[in-house]
PDB file of C-alpha atoms in Angstrom:
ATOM      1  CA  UNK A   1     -58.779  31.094 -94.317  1.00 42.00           C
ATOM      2  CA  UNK A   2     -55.835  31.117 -92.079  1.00 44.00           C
ATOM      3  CA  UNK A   3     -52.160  32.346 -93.217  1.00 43.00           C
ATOM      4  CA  UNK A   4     -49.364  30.338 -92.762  1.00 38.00           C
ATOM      5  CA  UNK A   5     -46.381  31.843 -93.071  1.00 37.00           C
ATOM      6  CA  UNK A   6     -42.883  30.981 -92.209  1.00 39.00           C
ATOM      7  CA  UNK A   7     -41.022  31.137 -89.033  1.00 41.00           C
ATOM      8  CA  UNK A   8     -39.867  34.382 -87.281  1.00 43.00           C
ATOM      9  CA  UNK A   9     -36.673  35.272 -88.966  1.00 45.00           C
ATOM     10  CA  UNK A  10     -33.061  34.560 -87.532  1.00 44.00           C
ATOM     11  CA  UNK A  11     -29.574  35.684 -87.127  1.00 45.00           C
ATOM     12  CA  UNK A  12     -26.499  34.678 -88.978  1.00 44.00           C
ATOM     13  CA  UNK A  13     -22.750  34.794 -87.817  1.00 44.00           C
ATOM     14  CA  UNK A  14     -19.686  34.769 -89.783  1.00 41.00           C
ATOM     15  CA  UNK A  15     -16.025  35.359 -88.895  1.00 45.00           C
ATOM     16  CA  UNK A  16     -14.168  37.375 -91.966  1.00 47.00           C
ATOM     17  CA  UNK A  17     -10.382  38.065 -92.075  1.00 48.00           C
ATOM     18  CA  UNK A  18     -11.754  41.461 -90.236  1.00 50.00           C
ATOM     19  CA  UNK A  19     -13.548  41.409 -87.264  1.00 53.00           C
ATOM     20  CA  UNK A  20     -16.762  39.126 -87.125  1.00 50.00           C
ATOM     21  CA  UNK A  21     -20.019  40.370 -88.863  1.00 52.00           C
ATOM     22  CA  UNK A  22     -23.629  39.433 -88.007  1.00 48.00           C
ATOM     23  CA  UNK A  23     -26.354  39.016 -90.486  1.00 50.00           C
ATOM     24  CA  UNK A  24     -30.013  39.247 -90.033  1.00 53.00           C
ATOM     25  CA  UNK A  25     -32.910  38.540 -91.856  1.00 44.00           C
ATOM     26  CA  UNK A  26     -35.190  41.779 -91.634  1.00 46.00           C
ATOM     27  CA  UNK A  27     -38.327  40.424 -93.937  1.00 44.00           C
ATOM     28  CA  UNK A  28     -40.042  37.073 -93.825  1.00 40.00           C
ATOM     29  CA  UNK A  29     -39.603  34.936 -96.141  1.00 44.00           C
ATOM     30  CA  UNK A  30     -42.527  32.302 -97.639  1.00 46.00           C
ATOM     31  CA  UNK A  31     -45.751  33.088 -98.432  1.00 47.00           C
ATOM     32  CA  UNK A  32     -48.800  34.098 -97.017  1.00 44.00           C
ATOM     33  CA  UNK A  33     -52.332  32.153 -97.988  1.00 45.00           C
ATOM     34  CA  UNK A  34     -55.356  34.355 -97.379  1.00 46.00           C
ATOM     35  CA  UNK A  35     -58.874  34.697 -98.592  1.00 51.00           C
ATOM     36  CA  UNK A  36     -57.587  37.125-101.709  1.00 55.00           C
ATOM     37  CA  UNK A  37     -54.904  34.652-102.067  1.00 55.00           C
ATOM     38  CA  UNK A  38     -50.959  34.452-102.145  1.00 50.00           C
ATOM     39  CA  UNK A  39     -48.886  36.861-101.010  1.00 52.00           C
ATOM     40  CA  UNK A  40     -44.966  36.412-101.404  1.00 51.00           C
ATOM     41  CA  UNK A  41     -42.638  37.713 -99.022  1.00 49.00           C
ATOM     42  CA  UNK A  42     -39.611  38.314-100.130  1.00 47.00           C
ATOM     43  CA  UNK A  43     -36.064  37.511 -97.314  1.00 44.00           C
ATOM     44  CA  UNK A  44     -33.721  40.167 -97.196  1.00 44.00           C
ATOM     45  CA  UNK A  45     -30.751  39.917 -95.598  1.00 47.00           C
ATOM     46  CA  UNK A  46     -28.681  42.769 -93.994  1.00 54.00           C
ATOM     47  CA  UNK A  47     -25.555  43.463 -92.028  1.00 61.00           C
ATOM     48  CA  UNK A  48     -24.922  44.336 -88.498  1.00 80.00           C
ATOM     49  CA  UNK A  49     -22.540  46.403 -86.979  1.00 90.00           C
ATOM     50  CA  UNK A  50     -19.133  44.990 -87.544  1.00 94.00           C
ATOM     51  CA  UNK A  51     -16.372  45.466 -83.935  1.00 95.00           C
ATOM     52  CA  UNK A  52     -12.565  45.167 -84.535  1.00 96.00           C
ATOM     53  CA  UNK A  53     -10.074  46.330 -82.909  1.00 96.00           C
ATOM     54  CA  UNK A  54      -7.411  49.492 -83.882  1.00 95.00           C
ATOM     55  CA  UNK A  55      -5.260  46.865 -86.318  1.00 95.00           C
ATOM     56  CA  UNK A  56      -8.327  46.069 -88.134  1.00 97.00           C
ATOM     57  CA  UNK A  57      -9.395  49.540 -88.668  1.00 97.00           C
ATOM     58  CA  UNK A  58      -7.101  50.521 -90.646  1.00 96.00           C
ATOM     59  CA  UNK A  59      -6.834  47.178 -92.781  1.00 96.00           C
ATOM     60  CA  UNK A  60     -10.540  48.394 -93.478  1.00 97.00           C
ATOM     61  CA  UNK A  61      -9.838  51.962 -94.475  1.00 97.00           C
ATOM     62  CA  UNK A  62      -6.306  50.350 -96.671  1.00 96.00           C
ATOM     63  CA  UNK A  63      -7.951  47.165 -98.217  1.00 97.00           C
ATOM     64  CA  UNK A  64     -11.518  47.802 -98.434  1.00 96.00           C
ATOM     65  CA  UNK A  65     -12.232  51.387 -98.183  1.00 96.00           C
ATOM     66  CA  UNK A  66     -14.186  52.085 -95.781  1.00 98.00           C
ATOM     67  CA  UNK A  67     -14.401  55.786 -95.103  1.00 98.00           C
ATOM     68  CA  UNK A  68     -14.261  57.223 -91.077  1.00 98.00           C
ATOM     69  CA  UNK A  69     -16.374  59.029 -89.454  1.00 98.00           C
ATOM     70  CA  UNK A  70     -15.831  60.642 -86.038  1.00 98.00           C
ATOM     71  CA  UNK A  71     -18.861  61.170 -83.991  1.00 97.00           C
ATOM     72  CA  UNK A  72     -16.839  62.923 -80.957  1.00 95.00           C
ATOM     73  CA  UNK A  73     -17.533  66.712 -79.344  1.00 91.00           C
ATOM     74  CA  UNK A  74     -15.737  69.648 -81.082  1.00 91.00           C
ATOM     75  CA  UNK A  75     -12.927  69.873 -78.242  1.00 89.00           C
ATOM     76  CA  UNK A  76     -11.545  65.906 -78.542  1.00 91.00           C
ATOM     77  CA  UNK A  77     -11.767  66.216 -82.272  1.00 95.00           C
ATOM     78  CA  UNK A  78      -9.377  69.313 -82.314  1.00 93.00           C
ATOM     79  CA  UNK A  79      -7.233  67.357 -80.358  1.00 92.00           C
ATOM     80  CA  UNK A  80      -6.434  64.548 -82.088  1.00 95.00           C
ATOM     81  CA  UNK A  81      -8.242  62.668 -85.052  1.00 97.00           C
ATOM     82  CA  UNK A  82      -7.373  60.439 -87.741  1.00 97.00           C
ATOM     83  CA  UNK A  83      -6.292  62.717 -90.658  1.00 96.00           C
ATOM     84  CA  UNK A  84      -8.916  62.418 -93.186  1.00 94.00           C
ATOM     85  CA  UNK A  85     -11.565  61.871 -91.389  1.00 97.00           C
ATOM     86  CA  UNK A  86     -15.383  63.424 -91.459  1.00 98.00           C
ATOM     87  CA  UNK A  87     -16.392  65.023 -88.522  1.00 98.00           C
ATOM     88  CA  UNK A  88     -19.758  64.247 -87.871  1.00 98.00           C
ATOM     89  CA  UNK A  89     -20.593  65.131 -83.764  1.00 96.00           C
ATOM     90  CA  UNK A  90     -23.208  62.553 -82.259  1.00 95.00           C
ATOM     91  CA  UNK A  91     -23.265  65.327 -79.779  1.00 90.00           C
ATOM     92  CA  UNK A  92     -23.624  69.398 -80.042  1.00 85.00           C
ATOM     93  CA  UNK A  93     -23.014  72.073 -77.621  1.00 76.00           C
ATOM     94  CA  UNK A  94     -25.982  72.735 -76.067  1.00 67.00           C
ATOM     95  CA  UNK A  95     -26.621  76.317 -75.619  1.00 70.00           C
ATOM     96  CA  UNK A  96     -30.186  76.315 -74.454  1.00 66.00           C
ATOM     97  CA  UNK A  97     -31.081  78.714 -72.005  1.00 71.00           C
ATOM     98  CA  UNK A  98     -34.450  77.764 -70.495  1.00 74.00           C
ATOM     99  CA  UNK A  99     -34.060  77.069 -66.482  1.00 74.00           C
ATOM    100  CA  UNK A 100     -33.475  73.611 -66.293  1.00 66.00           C
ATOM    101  CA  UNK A 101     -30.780  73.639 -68.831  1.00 66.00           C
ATOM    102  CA  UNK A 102     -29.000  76.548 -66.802  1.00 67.00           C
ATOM    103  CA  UNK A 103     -28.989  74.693 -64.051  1.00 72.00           C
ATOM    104  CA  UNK A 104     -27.780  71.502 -65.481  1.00 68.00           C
ATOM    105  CA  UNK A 105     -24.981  72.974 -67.606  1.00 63.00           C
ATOM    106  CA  UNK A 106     -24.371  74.778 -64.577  1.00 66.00           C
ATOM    107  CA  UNK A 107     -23.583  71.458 -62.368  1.00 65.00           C
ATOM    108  CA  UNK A 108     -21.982  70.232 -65.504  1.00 54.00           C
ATOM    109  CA  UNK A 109     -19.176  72.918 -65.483  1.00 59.00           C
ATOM    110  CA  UNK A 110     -18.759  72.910 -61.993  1.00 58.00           C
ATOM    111  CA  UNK A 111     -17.747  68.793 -62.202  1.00 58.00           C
ATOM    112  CA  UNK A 112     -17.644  67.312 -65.223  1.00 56.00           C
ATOM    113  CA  UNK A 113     -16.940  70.293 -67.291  1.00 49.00           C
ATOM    114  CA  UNK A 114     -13.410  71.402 -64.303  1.00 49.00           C
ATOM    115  CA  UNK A 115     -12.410  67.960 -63.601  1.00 52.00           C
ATOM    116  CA  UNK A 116     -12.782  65.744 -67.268  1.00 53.00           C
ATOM    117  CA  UNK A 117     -12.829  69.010 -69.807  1.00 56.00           C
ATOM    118  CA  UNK A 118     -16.275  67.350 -71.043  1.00 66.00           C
ATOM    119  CA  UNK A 119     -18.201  70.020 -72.590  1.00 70.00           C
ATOM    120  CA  UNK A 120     -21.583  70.740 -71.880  1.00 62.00           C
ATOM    121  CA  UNK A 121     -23.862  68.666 -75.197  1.00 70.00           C
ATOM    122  CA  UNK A 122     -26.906  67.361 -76.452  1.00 81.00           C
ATOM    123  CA  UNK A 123     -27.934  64.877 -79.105  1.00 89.00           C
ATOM    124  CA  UNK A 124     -27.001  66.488 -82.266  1.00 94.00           C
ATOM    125  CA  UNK A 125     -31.060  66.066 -84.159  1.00 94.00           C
ATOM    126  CA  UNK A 126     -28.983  66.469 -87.917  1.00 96.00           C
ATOM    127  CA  UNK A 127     -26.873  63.673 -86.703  1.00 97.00           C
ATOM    128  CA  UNK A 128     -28.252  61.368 -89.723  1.00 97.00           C
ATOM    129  CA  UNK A 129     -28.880  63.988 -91.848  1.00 97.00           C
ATOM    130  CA  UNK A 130     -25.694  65.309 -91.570  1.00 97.00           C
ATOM    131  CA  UNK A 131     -24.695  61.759 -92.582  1.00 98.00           C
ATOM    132  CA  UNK A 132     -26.800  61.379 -95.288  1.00 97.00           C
ATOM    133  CA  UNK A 133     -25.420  64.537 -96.987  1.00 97.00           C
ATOM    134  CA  UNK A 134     -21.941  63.275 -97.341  1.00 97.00           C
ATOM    135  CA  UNK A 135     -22.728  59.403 -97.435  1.00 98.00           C
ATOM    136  CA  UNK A 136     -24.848  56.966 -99.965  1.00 96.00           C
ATOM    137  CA  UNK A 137     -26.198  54.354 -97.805  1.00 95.00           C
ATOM    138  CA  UNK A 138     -24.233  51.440 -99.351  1.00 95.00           C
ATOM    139  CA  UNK A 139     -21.146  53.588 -98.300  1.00 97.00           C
ATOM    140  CA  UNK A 140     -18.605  51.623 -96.192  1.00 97.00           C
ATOM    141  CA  UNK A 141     -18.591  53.990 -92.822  1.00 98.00           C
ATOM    142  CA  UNK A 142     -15.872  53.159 -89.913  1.00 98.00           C
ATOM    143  CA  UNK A 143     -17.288  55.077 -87.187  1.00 98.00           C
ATOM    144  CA  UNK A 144     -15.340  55.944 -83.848  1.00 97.00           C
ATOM    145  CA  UNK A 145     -15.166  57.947 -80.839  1.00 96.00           C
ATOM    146  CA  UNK A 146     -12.575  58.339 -77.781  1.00 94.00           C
ATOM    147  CA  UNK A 147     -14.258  55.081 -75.243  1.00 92.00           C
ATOM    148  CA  UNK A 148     -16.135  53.330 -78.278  1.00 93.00           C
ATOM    149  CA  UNK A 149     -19.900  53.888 -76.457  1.00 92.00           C
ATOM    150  CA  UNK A 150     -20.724  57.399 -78.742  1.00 93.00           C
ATOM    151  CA  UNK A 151     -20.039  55.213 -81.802  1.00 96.00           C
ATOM    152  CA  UNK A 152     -21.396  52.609 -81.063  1.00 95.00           C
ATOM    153  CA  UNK A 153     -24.763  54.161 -80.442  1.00 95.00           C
ATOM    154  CA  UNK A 154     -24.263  57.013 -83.852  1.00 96.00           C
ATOM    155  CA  UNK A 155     -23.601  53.196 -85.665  1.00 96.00           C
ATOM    156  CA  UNK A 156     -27.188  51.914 -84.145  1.00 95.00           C
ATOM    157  CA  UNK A 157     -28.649  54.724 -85.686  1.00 96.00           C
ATOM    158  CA  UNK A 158     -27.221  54.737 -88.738  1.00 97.00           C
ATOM    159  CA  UNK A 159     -28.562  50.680 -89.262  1.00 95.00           C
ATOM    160  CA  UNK A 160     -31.411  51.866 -88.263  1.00 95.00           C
ATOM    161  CA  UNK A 161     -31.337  54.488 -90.943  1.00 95.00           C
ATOM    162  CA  UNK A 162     -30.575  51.954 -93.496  1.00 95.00           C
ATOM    163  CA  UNK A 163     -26.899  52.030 -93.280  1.00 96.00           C
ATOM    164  CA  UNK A 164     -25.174  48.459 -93.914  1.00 93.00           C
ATOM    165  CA  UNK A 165     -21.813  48.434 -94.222  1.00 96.00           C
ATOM    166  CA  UNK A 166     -20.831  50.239 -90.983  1.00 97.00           C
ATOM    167  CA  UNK A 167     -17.903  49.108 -88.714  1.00 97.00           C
ATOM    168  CA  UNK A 168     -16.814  50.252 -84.753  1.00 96.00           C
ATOM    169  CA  UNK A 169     -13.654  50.522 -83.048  1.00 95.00           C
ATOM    170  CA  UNK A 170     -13.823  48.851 -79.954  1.00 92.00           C
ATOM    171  CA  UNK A 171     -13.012  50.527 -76.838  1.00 92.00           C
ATOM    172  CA  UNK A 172     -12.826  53.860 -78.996  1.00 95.00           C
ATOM    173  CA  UNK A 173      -9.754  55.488 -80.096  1.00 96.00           C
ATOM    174  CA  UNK A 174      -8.454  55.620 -76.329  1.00 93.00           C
ATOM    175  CA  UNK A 175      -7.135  51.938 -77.073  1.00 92.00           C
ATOM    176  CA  UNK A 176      -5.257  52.888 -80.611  1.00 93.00           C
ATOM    177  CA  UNK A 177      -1.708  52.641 -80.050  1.00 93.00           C
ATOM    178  CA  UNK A 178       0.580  55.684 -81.046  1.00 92.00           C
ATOM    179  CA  UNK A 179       1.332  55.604 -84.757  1.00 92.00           C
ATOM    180  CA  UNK A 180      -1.711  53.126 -85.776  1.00 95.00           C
ATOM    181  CA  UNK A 181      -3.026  55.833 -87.918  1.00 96.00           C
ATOM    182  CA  UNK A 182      -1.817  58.961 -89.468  1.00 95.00           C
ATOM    183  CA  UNK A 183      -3.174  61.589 -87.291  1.00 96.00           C
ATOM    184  CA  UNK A 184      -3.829  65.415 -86.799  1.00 96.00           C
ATOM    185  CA  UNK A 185      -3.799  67.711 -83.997  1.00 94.00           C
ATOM    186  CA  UNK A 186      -1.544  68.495 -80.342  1.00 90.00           C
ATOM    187  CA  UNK A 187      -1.326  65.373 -79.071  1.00 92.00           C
ATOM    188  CA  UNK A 188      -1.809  61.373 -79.698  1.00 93.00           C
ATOM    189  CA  UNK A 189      -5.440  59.956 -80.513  1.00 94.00           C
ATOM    190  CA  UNK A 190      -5.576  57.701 -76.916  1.00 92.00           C
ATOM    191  CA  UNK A 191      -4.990  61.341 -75.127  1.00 89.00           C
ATOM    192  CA  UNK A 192      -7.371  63.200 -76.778  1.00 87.00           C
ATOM    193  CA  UNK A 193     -10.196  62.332 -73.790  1.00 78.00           C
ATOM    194  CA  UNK A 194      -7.993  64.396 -71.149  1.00 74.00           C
ATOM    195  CA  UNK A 195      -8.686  67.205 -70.622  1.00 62.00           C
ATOM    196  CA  UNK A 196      -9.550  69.381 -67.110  1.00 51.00           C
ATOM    197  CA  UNK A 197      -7.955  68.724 -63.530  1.00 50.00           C
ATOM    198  CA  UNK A 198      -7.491  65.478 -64.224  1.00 51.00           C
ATOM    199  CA  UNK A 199      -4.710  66.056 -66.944  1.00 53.00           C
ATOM    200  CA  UNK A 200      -2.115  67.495 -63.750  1.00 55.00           C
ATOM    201  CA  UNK A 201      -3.374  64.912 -61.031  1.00 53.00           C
ATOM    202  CA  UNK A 202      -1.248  61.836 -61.923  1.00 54.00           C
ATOM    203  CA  UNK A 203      -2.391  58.733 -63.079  1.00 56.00           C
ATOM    204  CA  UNK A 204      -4.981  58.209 -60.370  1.00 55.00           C
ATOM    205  CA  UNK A 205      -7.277  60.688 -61.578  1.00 57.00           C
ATOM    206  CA  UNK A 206      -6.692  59.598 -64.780  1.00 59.00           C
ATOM    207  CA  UNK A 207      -7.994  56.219 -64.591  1.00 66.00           C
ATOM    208  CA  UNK A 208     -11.054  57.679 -62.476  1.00 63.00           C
ATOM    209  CA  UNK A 209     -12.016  59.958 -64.648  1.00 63.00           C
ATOM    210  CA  UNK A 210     -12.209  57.731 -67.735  1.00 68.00           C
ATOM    211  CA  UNK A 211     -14.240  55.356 -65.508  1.00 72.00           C
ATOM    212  CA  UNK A 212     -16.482  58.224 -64.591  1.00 68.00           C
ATOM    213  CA  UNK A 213     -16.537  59.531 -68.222  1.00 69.00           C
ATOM    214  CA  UNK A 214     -17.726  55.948 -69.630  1.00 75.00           C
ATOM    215  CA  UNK A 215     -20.607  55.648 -66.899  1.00 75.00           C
ATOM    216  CA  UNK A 216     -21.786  58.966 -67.612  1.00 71.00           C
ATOM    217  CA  UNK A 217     -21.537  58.277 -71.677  1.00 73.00           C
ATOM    218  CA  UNK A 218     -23.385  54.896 -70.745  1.00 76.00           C
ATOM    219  CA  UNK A 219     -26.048  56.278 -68.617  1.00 75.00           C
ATOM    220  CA  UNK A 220     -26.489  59.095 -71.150  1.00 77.00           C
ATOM    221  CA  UNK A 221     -27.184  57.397 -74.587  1.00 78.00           C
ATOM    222  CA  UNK A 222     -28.012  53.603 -72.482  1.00 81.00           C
ATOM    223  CA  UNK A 223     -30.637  54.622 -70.184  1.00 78.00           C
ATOM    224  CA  UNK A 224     -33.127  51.462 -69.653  1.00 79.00           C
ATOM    225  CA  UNK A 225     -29.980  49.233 -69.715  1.00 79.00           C
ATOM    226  CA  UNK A 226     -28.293  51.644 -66.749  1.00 73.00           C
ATOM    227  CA  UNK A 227     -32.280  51.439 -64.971  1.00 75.00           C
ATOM    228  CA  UNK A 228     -31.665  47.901 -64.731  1.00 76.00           C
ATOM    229  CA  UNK A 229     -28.003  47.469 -63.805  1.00 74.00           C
ATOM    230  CA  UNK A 230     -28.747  50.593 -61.387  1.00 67.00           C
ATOM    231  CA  UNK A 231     -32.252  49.836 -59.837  1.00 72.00           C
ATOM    232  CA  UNK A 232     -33.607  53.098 -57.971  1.00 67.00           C
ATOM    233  CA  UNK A 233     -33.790  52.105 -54.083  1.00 60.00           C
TER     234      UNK A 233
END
């Protein structure tokens, strides 16, 4: 006999006092009619990554306690970060040494690394893990990063690890304003990204660099999405 089951599940929208959540439904819901009879499937519904801005961070850490997590390298974390914080790096230093990473971290140091201070990383594999040790999964996580793209992808993993409560600064901690949060380190959160040459060229470089920082970040943990915007010739 054939099933029937109900239609291919949807996604919900609502606007909060905090930033706007999405819901979706992640199990069919109905029932299923076969030959050994009826099967019920259950609907369970589950959060999406919530986006607000640097004022709505911290109304989430002060009102509903959401805990923050900061997914940045080593070097921009001893810099600047919000005092309290868990350090949790979506990226390691990679120290490899088979050929092709030589030669890559080699390039890297001689652009990247000189001009932008960026060190030389890799997907950190305990990323989750790492989370998972120090968080339940109904925890309330506020995950961030200096341009907003590193979080955003450690948050897409962290749904996908069953994580539903998790929230993103937009446009990173580069956009916080000085004195949002309570902070620790040499200088203010927005500066912690500069690093390198570009920190005694003026305000050229500056801007360049971040936009050459971002499309490397983007290329890095987006890489289909960058095939299509970028099309090889």
């Amino acid at each position: 006999m054939a099933g029937i089951i109900s239609p291919s599940p949807t996604a919900l929208s609502f606007t909060s006092n905090v930033g706007t959540r999405r819901l979706k439904a992640v199990t069919w819901a109905g029932k299923c009619i076969s030959g050994n009879g009826i099967r019920r499937r259950n609907l369970r519904i589950a959060a999406e990554v919530r986006f607000v801005n640097a004022e709505e961070a911290k109304e989430l850490i002060a009102v509903e306690g959401y805990s923050v997590v900061d997914v940045r390298d080593k070097t921009q974390f001893e810099r600047a970060h919000i005092k309290s914080c868990h350090h949790i790096p979506l990226f390691i230093q990679n120290e490899d040494n088979d050929l092709g990473t030589i030669i890559k971290r080699t390039v890297h140091n001689n652009f990247s690394g000189l001009f932008f201070g960026l060190p030389f990383t890799k997907l950190n594999p305990e990323f989750v893990k790492s989370v998972r040790n120090e968080f339940s999964q109904d925890s309330k996580l506020l995950v961030v990063c200096q341009e907003g793209l590193r979080s955003a992808a450690a948050a897409s993993r962290l749904e996908e690890a069953g994580y539903e409560n998790i929230a993103c600064v937009t446009s990173g901690l580069q956009s916080v304003k000085p004195g949002t949060f309570e902070s620790v380190g040499s200088t203010e959160l927005q500066n912690a990204g500069k690093a390198g040459l570009i920190t005694i060229q003026g305000k050229i470089s500056a801007v360049l660099g971040t936009v050459l920082v971002c499309a490397y970040l983007f290329i890095t943990l987006f890489p289909d999405q960058a095939e299509k915007l970028f099309p090889p010739s």
